[in-house]
Amino acid sequence: MARRTDASAAGTPATLALARAGVAFTALAYEHDPRAQAYGLEAAEKLGLDPDRVFKTLLAQIDGELAVGIVPVARQLDLKALAAALGGKRAEMADPRLAERKTGYVVGGISPIGQKTPLPTVLDESAILCETIYVSGGRRGLDLELAPDDLLDVTGGRFASIARDR
């Protein structure tokens, strides 16, 4: 069962960063199933949302440097496109332990907002078509609804075509 929560009650680095920046958002909580394999698809299903509006946060290494790619949960991150969007050549997915250490979040709950170490961030351009999108709120079972432009403002990110079909 999903529920809207008071933004201040969520209390994650992501919600605190948004509140500090004065960004409007809605926190949505749901009961996370520890057996879930695809965290983003689980969020879309449990919250009753269109998977094209729910985005997952993935970390990659571009020429050895960490970067964030944010893509719809039903699609995959195109590593070559992410590297090109950031002016790099070689890209690979980051080791999950490194991703957790650098962001301060656990895999399945990594938010693009409020990370311990600010990283170059790219949001798939499909988000332009949405008034609001949903991203992880900083823990499994918590998503945040906000405008794509606000997400980019608070992360210092940019739009690019970085998603591909499975």
mmCIF file of C-alpha atoms in Angstrom:
data_model
loop_
_atom_site.group_PDB
_atom_site.id
_atom_site.type_symbol
_atom_site.label_atom_id
_atom_site.label_comp_id
_atom_site.label_asym_id
_atom_site.label_seq_id
_atom_site.Cartn_x
_atom_site.Cartn_y
_atom_site.Cartn_z
ATOM 1 C CA MET A 1 0.000 0.000 0.000
ATOM 2 C CA ALA A 2 1.440 3.354 -1.046
ATOM 3 C CA ARG A 3 1.048 6.525 0.938
ATOM 4 C CA ARG A 4 2.007 10.144 0.595
ATOM 5 C CA THR A 5 4.193 11.250 3.436
ATOM 6 C CA ASP A 6 4.952 14.600 4.930
ATOM 7 C CA ALA A 7 8.178 15.664 3.202
ATOM 8 C CA SER A 8 9.905 16.439 6.485
ATOM 9 C CA ALA A 9 8.982 13.010 7.883
ATOM 10 C CA ALA A 10 10.995 11.261 5.151
ATOM 11 C CA GLY A 11 14.233 12.664 6.606
ATOM 12 C CA THR A 12 16.777 11.465 4.039
ATOM 13 C CA PRO A 13 19.694 13.496 2.655
ATOM 14 C CA ALA A 14 17.638 13.808 -0.577
ATOM 15 C CA THR A 15 14.564 15.293 1.101
ATOM 16 C CA LEU A 16 16.712 17.567 3.247
ATOM 17 C CA ALA A 17 18.621 18.819 0.176
ATOM 18 C CA LEU A 18 15.359 19.547 -1.663
ATOM 19 C CA ALA A 19 13.905 21.361 1.349
ATOM 20 C CA ARG A 20 17.111 23.436 1.713
ATOM 21 C CA ALA A 21 16.964 24.348 -1.991
ATOM 22 C CA GLY A 22 13.276 25.305 -1.727
ATOM 23 C CA VAL A 23 12.286 22.702 -4.344
ATOM 24 C CA ALA A 24 8.683 21.485 -4.342
ATOM 25 C CA PHE A 25 8.373 17.707 -4.120
ATOM 26 C CA THR A 26 6.084 14.974 -2.864
ATOM 27 C CA ALA A 27 7.394 11.966 -0.944
ATOM 28 C CA LEU A 28 5.692 8.643 -1.650
ATOM 29 C CA ALA A 29 6.363 5.641 0.564
ATOM 30 C CA TYR A 30 5.557 2.003 -0.095
ATOM 31 C CA GLU A 31 6.315 -1.322 1.568
ATOM 32 C CA HIS A 32 9.526 -2.568 -0.062
ATOM 33 C CA ASP A 33 9.721 -6.310 -0.709
ATOM 34 C CA PRO A 34 13.277 -7.478 0.121
ATOM 35 C CA ARG A 35 12.939 -10.184 -2.555
ATOM 36 C CA ALA A 36 12.381 -7.577 -5.313
ATOM 37 C CA GLN A 37 14.989 -7.803 -8.064
ATOM 38 C CA ALA A 38 14.147 -4.605 -9.977
ATOM 39 C CA TYR A 39 13.736 -1.858 -7.396
ATOM 40 C CA GLY A 40 12.493 0.788 -9.826
ATOM 41 C CA LEU A 41 9.879 -1.458 -11.404
ATOM 42 C CA GLU A 42 8.773 -2.450 -7.905
ATOM 43 C CA ALA A 43 8.291 1.240 -7.044
ATOM 44 C CA ALA A 44 6.249 1.866 -10.207
ATOM 45 C CA GLU A 45 4.056 -1.170 -9.525
ATOM 46 C CA LYS A 46 3.508 -0.554 -5.806
ATOM 47 C CA LEU A 47 2.818 3.160 -6.318
ATOM 48 C CA GLY A 48 0.574 2.518 -9.342
ATOM 49 C CA LEU A 49 2.689 4.764 -11.585
ATOM 50 C CA ASP A 50 3.515 4.775 -15.289
ATOM 51 C CA PRO A 51 7.024 3.183 -15.517
ATOM 52 C CA ASP A 52 7.971 5.850 -18.092
ATOM 53 C CA ARG A 53 7.727 8.456 -15.291
ATOM 54 C CA VAL A 54 9.657 6.469 -12.683
ATOM 55 C CA PHE A 55 13.419 6.858 -13.069
ATOM 56 C CA LYS A 56 16.285 4.814 -11.661
ATOM 57 C CA THR A 57 19.619 6.246 -10.581
ATOM 58 C CA LEU A 58 22.647 4.345 -11.882
ATOM 59 C CA LEU A 59 26.326 5.003 -11.312
ATOM 60 C CA ALA A 60 28.908 4.433 -13.994
ATOM 61 C CA GLN A 61 32.601 5.058 -14.381
ATOM 62 C CA ILE A 62 33.396 7.272 -17.348
ATOM 63 C CA ASP A 63 37.099 7.169 -18.155
ATOM 64 C CA GLY A 64 37.656 6.142 -14.515
ATOM 65 C CA GLU A 65 35.506 8.920 -12.980
ATOM 66 C CA LEU A 66 32.106 8.307 -11.393
ATOM 67 C CA ALA A 67 28.976 9.774 -12.967
ATOM 68 C CA VAL A 68 25.219 9.416 -12.509
ATOM 69 C CA GLY A 69 22.791 8.346 -15.237
ATOM 70 C CA ILE A 70 19.051 8.624 -14.556
ATOM 71 C CA VAL A 71 16.804 6.611 -16.885
ATOM 72 C CA PRO A 72 13.215 5.269 -16.908
ATOM 73 C CA VAL A 73 12.937 2.035 -14.893
ATOM 74 C CA ALA A 74 11.661 0.004 -17.868
ATOM 75 C CA ARG A 75 14.696 0.941 -19.983
ATOM 76 C CA GLN A 76 18.472 0.473 -19.705
ATOM 77 C CA LEU A 77 21.303 2.936 -19.375
ATOM 78 C CA ASP A 78 23.217 3.304 -22.644
ATOM 79 C CA LEU A 79 26.781 3.531 -21.323
ATOM 80 C CA LYS A 80 28.233 4.816 -24.602
ATOM 81 C CA ALA A 81 25.625 7.587 -24.737
ATOM 82 C CA LEU A 82 26.321 8.556 -21.110
ATOM 83 C CA ALA A 83 30.058 8.721 -21.817
ATOM 84 C CA ALA A 84 29.434 10.871 -24.907
ATOM 85 C CA ALA A 85 27.097 13.189 -22.966
ATOM 86 C CA LEU A 86 29.903 13.809 -20.472
ATOM 87 C CA GLY A 87 32.680 14.108 -23.063
ATOM 88 C CA GLY A 88 34.171 10.725 -22.214
ATOM 89 C CA LYS A 89 35.169 7.701 -24.227
ATOM 90 C CA ARG A 90 34.967 4.581 -22.064
ATOM 91 C CA ALA A 91 32.151 3.676 -19.671
ATOM 92 C CA GLU A 92 31.261 0.783 -17.422
ATOM 93 C CA MET A 93 28.859 0.299 -14.542
ATOM 94 C CA ALA A 94 30.340 1.244 -11.176
ATOM 95 C CA ASP A 95 30.969 -1.369 -8.528
ATOM 96 C CA PRO A 96 27.916 -1.330 -6.207
ATOM 97 C CA ARG A 97 30.101 -0.969 -3.080
ATOM 98 C CA LEU A 98 31.822 2.070 -4.585
ATOM 99 C CA ALA A 99 28.427 3.533 -5.556
ATOM 100 C CA GLU A 100 27.193 3.120 -1.983
ATOM 101 C CA ARG A 101 30.345 4.616 -0.486
ATOM 102 C CA LYS A 102 30.375 7.683 -2.765
ATOM 103 C CA THR A 103 26.644 8.415 -2.587
ATOM 104 C CA GLY A 104 25.930 7.510 1.025
ATOM 105 C CA TYR A 105 22.935 5.441 -0.098
ATOM 106 C CA VAL A 106 22.315 1.707 -0.473
ATOM 107 C CA VAL A 107 21.776 0.085 -3.861
ATOM 108 C CA GLY A 108 18.059 0.117 -4.596
ATOM 109 C CA GLY A 109 17.741 3.358 -2.670
ATOM 110 C CA ILE A 110 20.344 5.550 -4.372
ATOM 111 C CA SER A 111 18.888 8.981 -4.952
ATOM 112 C CA PRO A 112 20.405 11.378 -7.476
ATOM 113 C CA ILE A 113 19.839 14.112 -4.860
ATOM 114 C CA GLY A 114 21.827 14.744 -1.686
ATOM 115 C CA GLN A 115 24.709 12.402 -2.476
ATOM 116 C CA LYS A 116 27.793 12.557 -0.209
ATOM 117 C CA THR A 117 29.987 13.330 -3.222
ATOM 118 C CA PRO A 118 28.376 15.498 -5.942
ATOM 119 C CA LEU A 119 28.847 13.728 -9.266
ATOM 120 C CA PRO A 120 28.269 14.699 -12.912
ATOM 121 C CA THR A 121 24.611 13.861 -13.544
ATOM 122 C CA VAL A 122 22.685 13.174 -16.757
ATOM 123 C CA LEU A 123 18.901 12.732 -16.918
ATOM 124 C CA ASP A 124 17.455 10.920 -19.924
ATOM 125 C CA GLU A 125 15.777 13.426 -22.223
ATOM 126 C CA SER A 126 12.499 11.447 -22.125
ATOM 127 C CA ALA A 127 11.885 13.242 -18.806
ATOM 128 C CA ILE A 128 11.318 16.471 -20.776
ATOM 129 C CA LEU A 129 7.909 15.082 -21.776
ATOM 130 C CA CYS A 130 6.795 14.774 -18.140
ATOM 131 C CA GLU A 131 5.498 17.532 -15.885
ATOM 132 C CA THR A 132 6.879 15.550 -12.950
ATOM 133 C CA ILE A 133 8.959 12.393 -12.573
ATOM 134 C CA TYR A 134 9.713 10.038 -9.697
ATOM 135 C CA VAL A 135 13.181 9.205 -8.383
ATOM 136 C CA SER A 136 14.441 7.372 -5.324
ATOM 137 C CA GLY A 137 14.113 9.335 -2.123
ATOM 138 C CA GLY A 138 17.249 7.869 -0.589
ATOM 139 C CA ARG A 139 16.023 4.559 0.755
ATOM 140 C CA ARG A 140 14.230 1.506 -0.542
ATOM 141 C CA GLY A 141 10.488 2.108 -0.342
ATOM 142 C CA LEU A 142 10.615 5.907 -0.799
ATOM 143 C CA ASP A 143 10.213 7.801 -4.062
ATOM 144 C CA LEU A 144 10.101 11.545 -4.651
ATOM 145 C CA GLU A 145 7.945 13.298 -7.224
ATOM 146 C CA LEU A 146 9.401 16.506 -8.643
ATOM 147 C CA ALA A 147 9.777 18.469 -11.868
ATOM 148 C CA PRO A 148 12.647 17.286 -14.126
ATOM 149 C CA ASP A 149 14.076 20.821 -14.330
ATOM 150 C CA ASP A 150 14.130 21.023 -10.524
ATOM 151 C CA LEU A 151 16.009 17.715 -10.398
ATOM 152 C CA LEU A 152 18.629 19.083 -12.778
ATOM 153 C CA ASP A 153 18.860 22.374 -10.872
ATOM 154 C CA VAL A 154 19.516 20.643 -7.552
ATOM 155 C CA THR A 155 22.017 18.118 -9.000
ATOM 156 C CA GLY A 156 23.728 20.441 -11.475
ATOM 157 C CA GLY A 157 22.786 17.915 -14.142
ATOM 158 C CA ARG A 158 21.809 18.021 -17.794
ATOM 159 C CA PHE A 159 19.476 16.295 -20.246
ATOM 160 C CA ALA A 160 20.765 13.837 -22.877
ATOM 161 C CA SER A 161 19.517 10.760 -24.703
ATOM 162 C CA ILE A 162 21.038 8.050 -22.486
ATOM 163 C CA ALA A 163 18.350 5.326 -22.315
ATOM 164 C CA ARG A 164 17.842 2.381 -24.610
ATOM 165 C CA ASP A 165 15.250 -0.368 -24.761
ATOM 166 C CA ARG A 166 16.053 -3.641 -23.051
#
